[in-house]
Every structure is written in C-alpha cells, then in structure tokens.
C-alpha cells in the first residue's frame, strides 16, 4: 500500500508570501491531520479534517487554513508568512479513529 | 490536555532490551496511551498504543501500570535502527489529535 506522501519536500519563501503544502493520504484513509515541528521540538497539532470537515484545531492563527478533498487528499495553506513559520510541516492520515500514519514532511524556510 | 513526562535521553547497547518510561499522572479514564518514534529526517512512526491492558506487536510491548499513571515501552532487542526520539502521547481516542512533548532520545551503541 502507498503511504502518506507530501509535496514539495523543501520550499523557500519570503515574509508576507503565501504557501500551499499538499498531502496524499494513505489509501483508504478518511482523516488527515497537520502538524508543525520547529527545530528540536516535538510536532504541534494544527488541525484535523474528517470527511472534508474540520474536526479539531490547535492553537494556530486563522492564517493557517486547510482543505480536504473528496479523494481525502489535503492542503495546508499559510498566508502572510512570518519568520517563525519556518518549520517541518507534517501530514498524517488515518481511518476513522485508528492510529495516524505520517509522511516525511515539507521543510519550509522563510527568509 | 493531559501531559506526559519522559526522560530527555537514554542509552542502550545493541541486542539488549530497552525500557522507556513515561509518567502520565493526570490521565483520564478515556485517554489512550500512544507511542510514536521519529527517526532522523523522517516523520513520526506509530509504534503501539493501549488503553488499560498490556499490548504486544511486532515492534514492541507496552506495559501499563494498574493505576494507568505510568507506562513503559519495551523494545525487546535494540538494534542500531531503533535510535530515534520516542514520544509517549495521551489522546482521548485512538485517532484524535496528538499532543507531542519533547520525547526521549534513544541512542543505541554497537
């Protein structure tokens, strides 16, 4: 089975720009979660989507938004990028309430 | 969100068992105990989870204290590929949001 894939693997942006990160869920999974991992820290929960509806959100501002599509792939959008947004962004998929399976992330650098 | 406490780092010798402890004194009755690990330059990898009873799978065993205020992840024979950061996480259901702490960095010596 194909695992969780994220694109791009690396990205460089400047302050104030907007970015879209993409995630393809593992086959058969209907839930996707996004996490931000700063260097040397554990991942922090951004939000979760279940069957195209937001199903929980962490302590992130509204400029972090997401979408889940009918094929259960997902996007994370971040507007008005700030230097502190530099991090590894991780996507995880699962089937209903089963354990989550993570991709290897997108490394976002803000200059 | 209930919190967990883990040692910052541990060392093990190759082919020896490793016991990774986790304290979660504020756990609620519906919290599942999850363990994930993160190898360098990779996303976290699911290891094991449980609610009340001890659990075994091909990767590891999870021993849960009777009062559920602590648990131990057991790697039966450590290999060099087990060197990673191990996270103990509580979640109100099996697939809910995961609140990661700092984890335990496990190093394995040949």
PDB file of N, CA and C in Angstrom, chain A residues 5-89:
ATOM      1  N   UNK A   5       2.189  10.718   1.328  1.00  0.00           N
ATOM      2  CA  UNK A   5       3.206  11.455   0.579  1.00  0.00           C
ATOM      3  C   UNK A   5       2.918  12.943   0.650  1.00  0.00           C
ATOM      4  N   UNK A   6       3.975  13.732   0.799  1.00  0.00           N
ATOM      5  CA  UNK A   6       3.841  15.178   0.907  1.00  0.00           C
ATOM      6  C   UNK A   6       4.698  15.857  -0.155  1.00  0.00           C
ATOM      7  N   UNK A   7       4.169  17.002  -0.627  1.00  0.00           N
ATOM      8  CA  UNK A   7       4.936  17.766  -1.614  1.00  0.00           C
ATOM      9  C   UNK A   7       4.749  19.260  -1.380  1.00  0.00           C
ATOM     10  N   UNK A   8       5.782  20.063  -1.679  1.00  0.00           N
ATOM     11  CA  UNK A   8       7.126  19.611  -2.020  1.00  0.00           C
ATOM     12  C   UNK A   8       7.869  19.137  -0.772  1.00  0.00           C
ATOM     13  N   UNK A   9       9.086  18.642  -0.939  1.00  0.00           N
ATOM     14  CA  UNK A   9       9.868  18.202   0.223  1.00  0.00           C
ATOM     15  C   UNK A   9      10.544  19.396   0.884  1.00  0.00           C
ATOM     16  N   UNK A  10      10.937  20.364   0.090  1.00  0.00           N
ATOM     17  CA  UNK A  10      11.556  21.581   0.609  1.00  0.00           C
ATOM     18  C   UNK A  10      10.987  22.784  -0.120  1.00  0.00           C
ATOM     19  N   UNK A  11      10.940  23.921   0.579  1.00  0.00           N
ATOM     20  CA  UNK A  11      10.377  25.135  -0.007  1.00  0.00           C
ATOM     21  C   UNK A  11      10.979  26.345   0.694  1.00  0.00           C
ATOM     22  N   UNK A  12      11.316  27.355  -0.092  1.00  0.00           N
ATOM     23  CA  UNK A  12      11.818  28.607   0.480  1.00  0.00           C
ATOM     24  C   UNK A  12      10.886  29.730   0.063  1.00  0.00           C
ATOM     25  N   UNK A  13      10.446  30.515   1.036  1.00  0.00           N
ATOM     26  CA  UNK A  13       9.558  31.647   0.789  1.00  0.00           C
ATOM     27  C   UNK A  13      10.105  32.866   1.528  1.00  0.00           C
ATOM     28  N   UNK A  14       9.534  34.021   1.229  1.00  0.00           N
ATOM     29  CA  UNK A  14       9.896  35.237   1.959  1.00  0.00           C
ATOM     30  C   UNK A  14       8.715  35.706   2.802  1.00  0.00           C
ATOM     31  N   UNK A  15       9.023  36.528   3.789  1.00  0.00           N
ATOM     32  CA  UNK A  15       7.985  37.052   4.685  1.00  0.00           C
ATOM     33  C   UNK A  15       6.862  37.713   3.901  1.00  0.00           C
ATOM     34  N   UNK A  16       5.628  37.478   4.323  1.00  0.00           N
ATOM     35  CA  UNK A  16       4.476  38.092   3.689  1.00  0.00           C
ATOM     36  C   UNK A  16       3.870  37.267   2.553  1.00  0.00           C
ATOM     37  N   UNK A  17       4.631  36.301   2.047  1.00  0.00           N
ATOM     38  CA  UNK A  17       4.096  35.474   0.960  1.00  0.00           C
ATOM     39  C   UNK A  17       3.098  34.450   1.503  1.00  0.00           C
ATOM     40  N   UNK A  18       2.480  33.749   0.570  1.00  0.00           N
ATOM     41  CA  UNK A  18       1.529  32.695   0.896  1.00  0.00           C
ATOM     42  C   UNK A  18       2.098  31.363   0.400  1.00  0.00           C
ATOM     43  N   UNK A  19       1.736  30.262   1.068  1.00  0.00           N
ATOM     44  CA  UNK A  19       2.252  28.962   0.649  1.00  0.00           C
ATOM     45  C   UNK A  19       1.151  27.908   0.755  1.00  0.00           C
ATOM     46  N   UNK A  20       1.198  26.940  -0.151  1.00  0.00           N
ATOM     47  CA  UNK A  20       0.290  25.798  -0.109  1.00  0.00           C
ATOM     48  C   UNK A  20       1.103  24.516  -0.085  1.00  0.00           C
ATOM     49  N   UNK A  21       0.854  23.694   0.911  1.00  0.00           N
ATOM     50  CA  UNK A  21       1.519  22.403   1.043  1.00  0.00           C
ATOM     51  C   UNK A  21       0.489  21.310   0.794  1.00  0.00           C
ATOM     52  N   UNK A  22       0.933  20.213   0.178  1.00  0.00           N
ATOM     53  CA  UNK A  22      -0.002  19.170  -0.241  1.00  0.00           C
ATOM     54  C   UNK A  22       0.316  17.824   0.395  1.00  0.00           C
ATOM     55  N   UNK A  23      -0.741  17.038   0.560  1.00  0.00           N
ATOM     56  CA  UNK A  23      -0.605  15.748   1.221  1.00  0.00           C
ATOM     57  C   UNK A  23      -1.541  14.739   0.563  1.00  0.00           C
ATOM     58  N   UNK A  24      -0.997  13.599   0.199  1.00  0.00           N
ATOM     59  CA  UNK A  24      -1.822  12.492  -0.283  1.00  0.00           C
ATOM     60  C   UNK A  24      -1.913  11.453   0.824  1.00  0.00           C
ATOM     61  N   UNK A  25      -3.120  11.181   1.240  1.00  0.00           N
ATOM     62  CA  UNK A  25      -3.324  10.248   2.341  1.00  0.00           C
ATOM     63  C   UNK A  25      -3.018   8.820   1.927  1.00  0.00           C
ATOM     64  N   UNK A  26      -2.778   7.994   2.913  1.00  0.00           N
ATOM     65  CA  UNK A  26      -2.622   6.570   2.653  1.00  0.00           C
ATOM     66  C   UNK A  26      -3.957   6.039   2.136  1.00  0.00           C
ATOM     67  N   UNK A  27      -3.875   5.093   1.206  1.00  0.00           N
ATOM     68  CA  UNK A  27      -5.064   4.534   0.572  1.00  0.00           C
ATOM     69  C   UNK A  27      -6.070   4.039   1.618  1.00  0.00           C
ATOM     70  N   UNK A  28      -7.338   4.459   1.457  1.00  0.00           N
ATOM     71  CA  UNK A  28      -8.390   4.004   2.362  1.00  0.00           C
ATOM     72  C   UNK A  28      -8.585   4.867   3.598  1.00  0.00           C
ATOM     73  N   UNK A  29      -7.706   5.848   3.806  1.00  0.00           N
ATOM     74  CA  UNK A  29      -7.820   6.700   4.993  1.00  0.00           C
ATOM     75  C   UNK A  29      -8.736   7.886   4.717  1.00  0.00           C
ATOM     76  N   UNK A  30      -9.571   8.259   5.726  1.00  0.00           N
ATOM     77  CA  UNK A  30     -10.525   9.341   5.547  1.00  0.00           C
ATOM     78  C   UNK A  30     -10.279  10.528   6.488  1.00  0.00           C
ATOM     79  N   UNK A  31      -9.229  10.454   7.264  1.00  0.00           N
ATOM     80  CA  UNK A  31      -8.924  11.521   8.228  1.00  0.00           C
ATOM     81  C   UNK A  31      -7.500  12.006   7.989  1.00  0.00           C
ATOM     82  N   UNK A  32      -7.314  13.311   8.006  1.00  0.00           N
ATOM     83  CA  UNK A  32      -5.969  13.863   7.832  1.00  0.00           C
ATOM     84  C   UNK A  32      -5.709  14.923   8.900  1.00  0.00           C
ATOM     85  N   UNK A  33      -4.509  14.896   9.442  1.00  0.00           N
ATOM     86  CA  UNK A  33      -4.102  15.865  10.452  1.00  0.00           C
ATOM     87  C   UNK A  33      -2.822  16.534  10.004  1.00  0.00           C
ATOM     88  N   UNK A  34      -2.650  17.788  10.378  1.00  0.00           N
ATOM     89  CA  UNK A  34      -1.443  18.539  10.055  1.00  0.00           C
ATOM     90  C   UNK A  34      -0.750  18.963  11.347  1.00  0.00           C
ATOM     91  N   UNK A  35       0.586  18.910  11.315  1.00  0.00           N
ATOM     92  CA  UNK A  35       1.397  19.279  12.463  1.00  0.00           C
ATOM     93  C   UNK A  35       2.543  20.174  12.010  1.00  0.00           C
ATOM     94  N   UNK A  36       2.980  21.046  12.899  1.00  0.00           N
ATOM     95  CA  UNK A  36       4.161  21.885  12.665  1.00  0.00           C
ATOM     96  C   UNK A  36       5.245  21.459  13.640  1.00  0.00           C
ATOM     97  N   UNK A  37       6.450  21.231  13.129  1.00  0.00           N
ATOM     98  CA  UNK A  37       7.557  20.832  14.003  1.00  0.00           C
ATOM     99  C   UNK A  37       8.721  21.795  13.839  1.00  0.00           C
ATOM    100  N   UNK A  38       8.931  22.624  14.837  1.00  0.00           N
ATOM    101  CA  UNK A  38      10.094  23.513  14.846  1.00  0.00           C
ATOM    102  C   UNK A  38      11.343  22.697  15.176  1.00  0.00           C
ATOM    103  N   UNK A  39      12.477  23.224  14.819  1.00  0.00           N
ATOM    104  CA  UNK A  39      13.737  22.506  15.007  1.00  0.00           C
ATOM    105  C   UNK A  39      13.961  22.168  16.477  1.00  0.00           C
ATOM    106  N   UNK A  40      14.203  20.907  16.769  1.00  0.00           N
ATOM    107  CA  UNK A  40      14.490  20.484  18.138  1.00  0.00           C
ATOM    108  C   UNK A  40      13.272  20.313  19.026  1.00  0.00           C
ATOM    109  N   UNK A  41      12.083  20.482  18.476  1.00  0.00           N
ATOM    110  CA  UNK A  41      10.840  20.371  19.251  1.00  0.00           C
ATOM    111  C   UNK A  41       9.995  19.203  18.745  1.00  0.00           C
ATOM    112  N   UNK A  42       9.018  18.807  19.541  1.00  0.00           N
ATOM    113  CA  UNK A  42       8.052  17.826  19.082  1.00  0.00           C
ATOM    114  C   UNK A  42       7.027  18.483  18.171  1.00  0.00           C
ATOM    115  N   UNK A  43       6.348  17.707  17.352  1.00  0.00           N
ATOM    116  CA  UNK A  43       5.316  18.276  16.470  1.00  0.00           C
ATOM    117  C   UNK A  43       4.188  18.909  17.271  1.00  0.00           C
ATOM    118  N   UNK A  44       3.617  19.995  16.733  1.00  0.00           N
ATOM    119  CA  UNK A  44       2.453  20.649  17.331  1.00  0.00           C
ATOM    120  C   UNK A  44       1.253  20.504  16.398  1.00  0.00           C
ATOM    121  N   UNK A  45       0.121  20.120  16.964  1.00  0.00           N
ATOM    122  CA  UNK A  45      -1.102  19.896  16.199  1.00  0.00           C
ATOM    123  C   UNK A  45      -1.653  21.206  15.657  1.00  0.00           C
ATOM    124  N   UNK A  46      -1.910  21.230  14.334  1.00  0.00           N
ATOM    125  CA  UNK A  46      -2.506  22.420  13.713  1.00  0.00           C
ATOM    126  C   UNK A  46      -4.008  22.233  13.581  1.00  0.00           C
ATOM    127  N   UNK A  47      -4.429  21.225  12.833  1.00  0.00           N
ATOM    128  CA  UNK A  47      -5.846  20.890  12.709  1.00  0.00           C
ATOM    129  C   UNK A  47      -6.008  19.502  12.104  1.00  0.00           C
ATOM    130  N   UNK A  48      -7.258  19.026  12.158  1.00  0.00           N
ATOM    131  CA  UNK A  48      -7.599  17.717  11.621  1.00  0.00           C
ATOM    132  C   UNK A  48      -8.856  17.839  10.765  1.00  0.00           C
ATOM    133  N   UNK A  49      -8.903  17.090   9.674  1.00  0.00           N
ATOM    134  CA  UNK A  49     -10.085  17.017   8.815  1.00  0.00           C
ATOM    135  C   UNK A  49     -10.583  15.589   8.754  1.00  0.00           C
ATOM    136  N   UNK A  50     -11.892  15.456   8.845  1.00  0.00           N
ATOM    137  CA  UNK A  50     -12.539  14.146   8.743  1.00  0.00           C
ATOM    138  C   UNK A  50     -13.641  14.269   7.711  1.00  0.00           C
ATOM    139  N   UNK A  51     -13.511  13.499   6.637  1.00  0.00           N
ATOM    140  CA  UNK A  51     -14.520  13.519   5.573  1.00  0.00           C
ATOM    141  C   UNK A  51     -14.831  14.950   5.138  1.00  0.00           C
ATOM    142  N   UNK A  52     -13.797  15.711   4.871  1.00  0.00           N
ATOM    143  CA  UNK A  52     -13.834  17.057   4.290  1.00  0.00           C
ATOM    144  C   UNK A  52     -14.270  18.151   5.259  1.00  0.00           C
ATOM    145  N   UNK A  53     -14.515  17.817   6.529  1.00  0.00           N
ATOM    146  CA  UNK A  53     -14.915  18.826   7.506  1.00  0.00           C
ATOM    147  C   UNK A  53     -13.812  18.971   8.569  1.00  0.00           C
ATOM    148  N   UNK A  54     -13.558  20.212   9.022  1.00  0.00           N
ATOM    149  CA  UNK A  54     -12.586  20.408  10.093  1.00  0.00           C
ATOM    150  C   UNK A  54     -13.109  19.745  11.365  1.00  0.00           C
ATOM    151  N   UNK A  55     -12.240  18.998  12.008  1.00  0.00           N
ATOM    152  CA  UNK A  55     -12.629  18.164  13.145  1.00  0.00           C
ATOM    153  C   UNK A  55     -11.719  18.406  14.338  1.00  0.00           C
ATOM    154  N   UNK A  56     -11.331  19.640  14.537  1.00  0.00           N
ATOM    155  CA  UNK A  56     -10.451  19.958  15.656  1.00  0.00           C
ATOM    156  C   UNK A  56      -9.344  20.860  15.175  1.00  0.00           C
ATOM    157  N   UNK A  57      -8.956  21.804  16.032  1.00  0.00           N
ATOM    158  CA  UNK A  57      -7.940  22.775  15.671  1.00  0.00           C
ATOM    159  C   UNK A  57      -7.066  23.072  16.878  1.00  0.00           C
ATOM    160  N   UNK A  58      -5.785  23.213  16.633  1.00  0.00           N
ATOM    161  CA  UNK A  58      -4.854  23.575  17.698  1.00  0.00           C
ATOM    162  C   UNK A  58      -4.737  25.078  17.820  1.00  0.00           C
ATOM    163  N   UNK A  59      -3.755  25.532  18.562  1.00  0.00           N
ATOM    164  CA  UNK A  59      -3.584  26.944  18.859  1.00  0.00           C
ATOM    165  C   UNK A  59      -2.796  27.648  17.753  1.00  0.00           C
ATOM    166  N   UNK A  60      -3.385  27.716  16.584  1.00  0.00           N
ATOM    167  CA  UNK A  60      -2.757  28.388  15.447  1.00  0.00           C
ATOM    168  C   UNK A  60      -3.708  29.467  14.924  1.00  0.00           C
ATOM    169  N   UNK A  61      -3.146  30.598  14.441  1.00  0.00           N
ATOM    170  CA  UNK A  61      -3.998  31.705  13.974  1.00  0.00           C
ATOM    171  C   UNK A  61      -4.748  31.336  12.696  1.00  0.00           C
ATOM    172  N   UNK A  62      -5.771  32.133  12.361  1.00  0.00           N
ATOM    173  CA  UNK A  62      -6.602  31.840  11.173  1.00  0.00           C
ATOM    174  C   UNK A  62      -5.847  31.870   9.851  1.00  0.00           C
ATOM    175  N   UNK A  63      -4.653  32.465   9.834  1.00  0.00           N
ATOM    176  CA  UNK A  63      -3.920  32.475   8.557  1.00  0.00           C
ATOM    177  C   UNK A  63      -3.428  31.079   8.187  1.00  0.00           C
ATOM    178  N   UNK A  64      -3.547  30.138   9.115  1.00  0.00           N
ATOM    179  CA  UNK A  64      -3.318  28.722   8.819  1.00  0.00           C
ATOM    180  C   UNK A  64      -4.689  28.120   8.489  1.00  0.00           C
ATOM    181  N   UNK A  65      -4.858  27.658   7.259  1.00  0.00           N
ATOM    182  CA  UNK A  65      -6.133  27.076   6.868  1.00  0.00           C
ATOM    183  C   UNK A  65      -5.892  25.801   6.082  1.00  0.00           C
ATOM    184  N   UNK A  66      -6.952  25.010   5.954  1.00  0.00           N
ATOM    185  CA  UNK A  66      -6.772  23.740   5.282  1.00  0.00           C
ATOM    186  C   UNK A  66      -7.978  23.343   4.457  1.00  0.00           C
ATOM    187  N   UNK A  67      -7.754  22.309   3.678  1.00  0.00           N
ATOM    188  CA  UNK A  67      -8.822  21.722   2.879  1.00  0.00           C
ATOM    189  C   UNK A  67      -8.598  20.228   2.819  1.00  0.00           C
ATOM    190  N   UNK A  68      -9.695  19.476   2.788  1.00  0.00           N
ATOM    191  CA  UNK A  68      -9.603  18.052   2.474  1.00  0.00           C
ATOM    192  C   UNK A  68     -10.524  17.801   1.297  1.00  0.00           C
ATOM    193  N   UNK A  69     -10.050  17.096   0.316  1.00  0.00           N
ATOM    194  CA  UNK A  69     -10.787  16.880  -0.928  1.00  0.00           C
ATOM    195  C   UNK A  69     -11.540  15.555  -0.893  1.00  0.00           C
ATOM    196  N   UNK A  70     -12.484  15.360  -1.837  1.00  0.00           N
ATOM    197  CA  UNK A  70     -13.268  14.114  -1.839  1.00  0.00           C
ATOM    198  C   UNK A  70     -12.425  12.847  -1.916  1.00  0.00           C
ATOM    199  N   UNK A  71     -11.240  12.941  -2.512  1.00  0.00           N
ATOM    200  CA  UNK A  71     -10.371  11.750  -2.546  1.00  0.00           C
ATOM    201  C   UNK A  71      -9.513  11.663  -1.285  1.00  0.00           C
ATOM    202  N   UNK A  72      -9.801  12.535  -0.315  1.00  0.00           N
ATOM    203  CA  UNK A  72      -9.154  12.578   1.009  1.00  0.00           C
ATOM    204  C   UNK A  72      -7.730  13.110   0.980  1.00  0.00           C
ATOM    205  N   UNK A  73      -7.257  13.602  -0.176  1.00  0.00           N
ATOM    206  CA  UNK A  73      -6.003  14.352  -0.148  1.00  0.00           C
ATOM    207  C   UNK A  73      -6.263  15.691   0.534  1.00  0.00           C
ATOM    208  N   UNK A  74      -5.206  16.400   0.856  1.00  0.00           N
ATOM    209  CA  UNK A  74      -5.386  17.589   1.680  1.00  0.00           C
ATOM    210  C   UNK A  74      -4.369  18.666   1.322  1.00  0.00           C
ATOM    211  N   UNK A  75      -4.718  19.907   1.668  1.00  0.00           N
ATOM    212  CA  UNK A  75      -3.812  21.039   1.534  1.00  0.00           C
ATOM    213  C   UNK A  75      -3.746  21.805   2.838  1.00  0.00           C
ATOM    214  N   UNK A  76      -2.562  22.345   3.116  1.00  0.00           N
ATOM    215  CA  UNK A  76      -2.378  23.300   4.213  1.00  0.00           C
ATOM    216  C   UNK A  76      -1.968  24.615   3.569  1.00  0.00           C
ATOM    217  N   UNK A  77      -2.693  25.672   3.853  1.00  0.00           N
ATOM    218  CA  UNK A  77      -2.382  26.990   3.329  1.00  0.00           C
ATOM    219  C   UNK A  77      -1.972  27.904   4.477  1.00  0.00           C
ATOM    220  N   UNK A  78      -0.904  28.649   4.250  1.00  0.00           N
ATOM    221  CA  UNK A  78      -0.474  29.623   5.241  1.00  0.00           C
ATOM    222  C   UNK A  78      -0.314  30.962   4.547  1.00  0.00           C
ATOM    223  N   UNK A  79      -1.039  31.983   5.030  1.00  0.00           N
ATOM    224  CA  UNK A  79      -0.957  33.334   4.472  1.00  0.00           C
ATOM    225  C   UNK A  79      -0.017  34.196   5.305  1.00  0.00           C
ATOM    226  N   UNK A  80       0.422  35.289   4.697  1.00  0.00           N
ATOM    227  CA  UNK A  80       1.224  36.289   5.405  1.00  0.00           C
ATOM    228  C   UNK A  80       2.334  35.634   6.217  1.00  0.00           C
ATOM    229  N   UNK A  81       3.185  34.910   5.535  1.00  0.00           N
ATOM    230  CA  UNK A  81       4.236  34.126   6.204  1.00  0.00           C
ATOM    231  C   UNK A  81       5.120  34.992   7.093  1.00  0.00           C
ATOM    232  N   UNK A  82       5.450  34.426   8.258  1.00  0.00           N
ATOM    233  CA  UNK A  82       6.345  35.062   9.217  1.00  0.00           C
ATOM    234  C   UNK A  82       7.590  34.199   9.386  1.00  0.00           C
ATOM    235  N   UNK A  83       8.665  34.819   9.901  1.00  0.00           N
ATOM    236  CA  UNK A  83       9.916  34.078  10.077  1.00  0.00           C
ATOM    237  C   UNK A  83       9.706  32.839  10.956  1.00  0.00           C
ATOM    238  N   UNK A  84       8.849  32.970  11.979  1.00  0.00           N
ATOM    239  CA  UNK A  84       8.611  31.853  12.905  1.00  0.00           C
ATOM    240  C   UNK A  84       7.842  30.698  12.276  1.00  0.00           C
ATOM    241  N   UNK A  85       7.356  30.876  11.064  1.00  0.00           N
ATOM    242  CA  UNK A  85       6.671  29.781  10.376  1.00  0.00           C
ATOM    243  C   UNK A  85       7.661  28.784   9.783  1.00  0.00           C
ATOM    244  N   UNK A  86       8.930  29.113   9.848  1.00  0.00           N
ATOM    245  CA  UNK A  86       9.956  28.180   9.375  1.00  0.00           C
ATOM    246  C   UNK A  86       9.911  26.923  10.224  1.00  0.00           C
ATOM    247  N   UNK A  87       9.670  25.782   9.583  1.00  0.00           N
ATOM    248  CA  UNK A  87       9.481  24.530  10.331  1.00  0.00           C
ATOM    249  C   UNK A  87       9.308  23.381   9.356  1.00  0.00           C
ATOM    250  N   UNK A  88       9.229  22.183   9.923  1.00  0.00           N
ATOM    251  CA  UNK A  88       8.848  20.991   9.174  1.00  0.00           C
ATOM    252  C   UNK A  88       7.340  20.818   9.346  1.00  0.00           C
ATOM    253  N   UNK A  89       6.607  20.724   8.244  1.00  0.00           N
ATOM    254  CA  UNK A  89       5.162  20.548   8.303  1.00  0.00           C
ATOM    255  C   UNK A  89       4.838  19.098   7.957  1.00  0.00           C
TER     256      UNK A  89
END
